[in-house]
Amino acid sequence: PLTPAGSGRARAATESLTVDLSAGTGPVHGGAAGSLYGVYGDGVPTRTVLEGMHIRTVCTKAQDGVQHPGADALEVLRPFVDAGGADLYVYMTDIYRGFPYQWPGVTGEERLGDFMKRIRTQVEQALTVGADYRRHLVYVPFNEPEGNMFGTGEWSYERVSWRDDPRRYFAAWKDVHALIRGLDPEARIAGPNTSILYDEVKGFLEFAKENGVLPDIVTWHELSTPATIRTSVAKYRRWEKELGIGPLPVNINEYAYNYHISVPGQMVQWIAAIEESKVDADLAYWNIDGNLGDSAVMASGGNAQWWLYHAYGALTGDTVEVTAPHPGEQYTLQGVAALDRGKRQARVLFGGADGGAEVVVKGIDPGVFGRTVRATLHEIPWSGQVGDAAPAPLLRDARIEPGEDGTLTVPVGGMREMSAYQLLLAPGEGGGPLGEPTLLWRRTYEAEDAAHTGSGWSRNGPEGSPENVAKFATSGGYDVGGLRTGSDVVLTFEVEVPQDGTYDLSVFANSYNEYDLVKEQGPTNVFLRVDGGDPKELLLPLGYKWVVWDHTDARVELSRGRHTLTLAARDPRLGETRGDAIVDKLDLALRAERPGVTAYEAAYAELRGGGAALEYGRAGARGIGTAVLRDGARAVFWVHAAEAGETAVRVDHLGGGTASLALGEERLADVAVGGERAGTSTVAVVLGAGLNKLTLAGTSGALGVDRLRVTPSEGVLTPSVHQAEDGELTGAARVTREYTFATGGRAVTDVGDGPDNALTLQVTAGRAGQHALAIRYSNAQQAPATHYNPDPVARHADVAVNGAEPVRVLFPTTFHFNNFRELTVPVELEEGRNAIRFTSAELPDFDGESYNQYGQRSPYAPVLDRITVTPLARPV
């Protein structure tokens, strides 16, 4: 077992989470995987990120709404559905600015009249969309009506709360319902969408039943605790029985607070309550849109919360009874579990407590698992709100013989309250050797516990807590400030490590991108020394608010014993800090494997198609189980890359057939894996930074896939690097030296505002075919916001190859124009010389004529720094 544990509340005794595999509670629903304003547009986040999180529902604004940038319903619909989404809820009220909604008019009647016109337009626009996509739409006419349009505030109908006198709201609901159904008889309508499940909602249901205007889906919000999910759904179901309606689908379309969101140990408790209740639910939108409720990182990455929902989406079969030591109580050990008899697998997700625990699994059927069970345990550790995360490290792999009563116990030592855990149970007889833990050792060092010198140091907090869930989660509850322009602060961390080695160091930090000192440079630079040795400059990450955590990573050589690590605002050799940063903690870890080497077991892959099956105990297998792929069957893996570039993908297989390999939706030409005999097929592939979808599809025979191994590679695929400033600039496009972190200090800006202001690069391809275009860019455009949400704007570039129809690429915010990130897109190139042209223009509204008047659509492409062109893949 991994030791030692991280910080947090410890419990005196080992607690037990009991899972009864013999007590099914119904098919896995997957309803917790939803997000309000989670999708900005096609590409933010990428379809790989959407699909891998198994997003079921999204709530988003009306097409051409001016509430926030992006997330226009009919622009989001296609990528959402294509990535496997079920229902897209349209917040029709978000056609307006402000919150409460600023609908125009003097009287309530005038205001409602204007809204009815806008509703008509929204439905008529949707009717132009193909039926296969339109059937995924759900209209939400009112949002939190008791505090908005039918509340007591300035922008309400007549300043009369519908909870006191519901007649105006009920009449409006009836009229709006009739309008929508008159335009589209097949339309689905959701409501009442209250901020909590008020008792008055029962009266709404009575009225709706009597007047034939019941919602197709009942919606409300739960932002308090997971326990309320359970009690509110039970209360609502009682009302249905009393009124003789339904049962209707339920969507709790805003859930959880800042303190919960991004923290796996918190969110697994919400997931458990939502899945137990068999309803849909959407992560609340407290921050920026297009990141799946603080799950996605940039366009193509995922934080730890993404990996939790990825594991949740992998639950198949039926859920089973889970008994927690403190049933339904927030901030305690909770979990959810499922049994898939066809796959011969059980999976348990759990977390929320510190210290020792055990998972007791009852009802193990030897007809499913055999006489021995293989138990594999992974941890999903918190990575910050906007911090990229790698796959969950392996803590334990064991073969266990259940007792005569069909019970086994898996001890979990050193649990961390902010982490979630995934336990996989599969047949244990035969199969490959047991895996070694991914991490040999790790420890967390809180910044508030570090010694400090210099002026300007501050201890900040308490931050988010169970008593203040509106604030952000922070390790240990406190953080430290003082590393800023003009400061001489030094933070000193005394560490002790168990053996010589190369250690991973993660500095969890934040600089608020809109703060004056941060605006000057962007990322805050600080100086790291180990035992007073050679300094290393680190760039600490930016965030959209204070106390929004990301991490800067480095590797340090340490010998066994005690060491001193310092973070300083000044260094006599390297200079001074520019900016202002707060620091949460340092994490030190010693990994068992070489850097960049990750194995993806076939037993964890998503199997698709009738010819796919999992088998266990096959001779020669090196993993937990073997995915057998016949013609057309697929095994899908979500693979992480810390940075973009060439990677070796090694497919360990048992022979018996062949398969093709696809990256995202791109089937890799001239690439085949497998064969008659067991072996390893190796392909050099350009992976994008973040998450990559790799699909093996059977093409002949019945290929037995054991696992994928992703390892460092170089030299197989030859990249060509092109500085943007070396390209042909036309119109107003120009070279700028304003951004110091651009390659060589130069980049290209002002591409866009019409097709004449363009950048064209000439690149040479050694052969025709698929190539990866890695674009290093920055974007910090932000629209004026009306309330607590920052409103960054995703710029776009229209990228045309050799004069062909351009492809639109969205670039999410990097939080500062001097903060550069890479986005990788596939392109087809001809052999020899190719022209790649970047242009941009402001996109009009749906009518093609009007434009957004609040700066929510940019006419410009991002600042372009460097473009790297590499053949996409080649067998090795």
Steps between C-alpha positions, in 0.01 A plus 500: 500500500607854426624703796490751653163672471438863424362762733138532611261374765602161636256255651583300807402157368495324166165546330325256269318560175288194423410403144243224443534363147194280548268799561446675168335843494434536128693574181783752520351836406806727473292808574753690712712571191344831399611862494346847485681714241752217472549521121609826337494382140633232269851437631474666842525249645595249233265218413754261652468676836120502473471137401753378754313669785184323378301823507129417503337842537600861448310816589592796285379840388255583226648544155635859470439561870701778661526361853858370443739443207474171312282202589236589238255211493494426129880533468556265792238245396687316226832440683312408817284240327785367287699443820222283641290758685134429571310820584595863448293736717450851361479772764265719298529782754872540425409686184514799738782672689535509875397285789219560587414505131462848356196453278384830348167667568328709764211273593505128557280452196749688277791300634328168450396608151862565404604163645231319303635652176849381586373152587332481161828591332693240697263217406482609136880498485510151648250376240765563232722238663475140381261279695778263612659786692185691591357206695779552755377851588306575818357851554527660846270806482575640847800480731459548875175688432437563869803732511500626142208564268236415758676617814495828688797681344533791260495279191206283604154487339323713762725450806272227629661164586326204343553320830256752657265544203566255215230617257725709274769237479254218441329697221838579341604134520177395331541756220867422441431126501225550238728722287785248492274201433311694233823559314645153561254231617791266574683749721594402854460761772661501847414685820434662736879530554483644849812571708392227745206261510255735673179353637318736263625288209230250590242770425669565167466131414132502599436800273699349214310172522160670508586714197681237294835680515714266710871528429652206319794514741484640852795720596634678805839582656687351796805696612520398865592136568465161331266393780248754371507330161367183659235666717379737228465229236312282750270795586434569134420134429248504787331802341473313171321213668270733691413694182480199273762618252820358357737370588669777300872530432682732739799723431660679794658733253729694734685326781802549732698807616853629441633314804377170357568544129836367373560294818458126428442412866212747510349433159485122542250566779277701265535233232396230746185689602402587142559147368312349793204728419516410126462860383699727272699792641728779377804647671432862591660785306690714750800593292588484128298331230630233271692302763229253605449644847872535577578154360674580171839671478539730200346333193638149521603419856326373810554553870444240771126563495498406130668169584242437772213550256686292243508216755133561583411476131677165486250347745290252305238241583295557816576711802504313830436590861774697673484554875716784626617530861305828523219457244419816307725722712714746305877515562518132596587178322241437226491301178321355199548156342385293203517139385518404133447125478570493127841663544556305823595822675398702803612858551482712813558877520541640848667771706451793732699400810856506633692213654437129488190336357389175348265401223301190592352330194219250558308275266789400277368242255762237412309443177605852400841539663625146551672389820745792508430870453750748365465834681662806349493830687575845354496846657368813328686778685388864486687704237347843553213675325697558178790259549556229241499145637657176385319165532431378853807335654482133597505444876447125520456192282419174681339161459257426782302188579153591632378331813247218490226760541612678180656796681840662459658806657734748332691717748573855387780654700586868502182632339494871422181697548534693172558183296258251351584132449408242239491129579470249214409138574548238228571126475841433650595156372772517239570837344816703512728573792380736769580864441733703719377829652553794268638716780759371744467799735340842523438775750321833512662807656257780579620851414360640823731264693812610313750736665522845344721807491458839341224760503150470357435138602136419581306197619167500319183322606313314602402435143217267398362276771180319596406822677572716193428300186496808275880525530744276314647180638861535618730235639517547877254789478768773479749641252790745502561827317809718462674385183441818302665789320734687736489231769791321666293214642655153518291192584703214646375142497685235700446163336622149565501229234545123540752427223717645225306584188340745264191643667198667346440842654164674459453857624130573544465873444288774348526850357175685431519601135311828548713622792713806418840349581412187304379692195854629442657165413249219531644191673685591819866392496660371821829327575546145626816375670575159653740520792619837375619351169453625148181706462214413270242753386140379525199666342205471736159457338218747443137470601171677429462600870715487811529161673442308177772239507721359228844349532845561352704181474873435512733209570767512768785264584501415870712264706359310793448718806417863577505786251404866485286626211452875463269712290624859482394828346861596426807318378846657463562308179158493329329823603178600673139390509250685285136445590322385814444140600349306786622149581288217641739207537788298359456135403804274477469155343731219395368300207564134436509526122700709258358848430230498237442123507137410565315171452129494407343164578249350259288413804438873548436578133155585369384217273264579215335285238353152515829330427680634807544290812722478807672175583705411806782259566619460142844349465766764445289789626698771677205705624180451699288387208501477122273695266412278205423704189326345205423685179347839585533465878689779673698562816527868593774639722536855634873572507668793673798697371669760718602691188445475127739300286614163373415205722543126458174309539574134562212256461570181694283228348448124498460465125204346322418790270567860404359842584520855378600793721325837511596821679185693582286463192805462273561144391876479460585410143736208434493398867399147599563325829487138606579183309465128522736464797537689826724802497519875519409738221661842533377817334654845529211746539481874561285547807356835600559641846233371735256225408511289186250239386663188355272240343592149393245357255510136396561446129555123471486194721465547877790706631570466873607842631682489832585865563642820355829638621580861428872577511729785397611501139691727266655495158241287322279793399691805383340831601548831324479810717378830359512830685186699430700818441682330211177451307336731249297771672229691318282793597514604862661176624833589659796376701504597867783495755262574786484145636821385667399133526447465126768293330789735436293783644298546179149399393230604253194696604199669333420206273129536432235769489450385144672260259752756373688505829663160481803286572617247239772245565674286240575150628651199329370145545719201419196307389130561459264414780404568859700748703470656844495878518610612848417869541665693783274794579371735766156653560383718785196673353229543762152646458342730759317284756178584683559288811728243661601308186816617325418507130808402296448481126623208292650649185496304177715463192388377160782274383519428128746258336592567139196718440248237609192580708631620838445308821395706800712442810400639842772611742400527867641763732856468625421771761765743365640594159847423637399147603541256210346154459489245217195369317540210255271447200524245215550617140546331162809614309621438149849373430735793467407864558177594679349837592325524837300820541356642823215750485211603724187715502230568754222245476148636455193387685286213374328726245833571331445875523495627859801499736552471875530848655679399823838389366413132545618392154850599396594606147860394562702182503720442806855628515697246294851408608615176341358225284649150501406263216563126545385185318218366715609136533731229370545133594834421660 
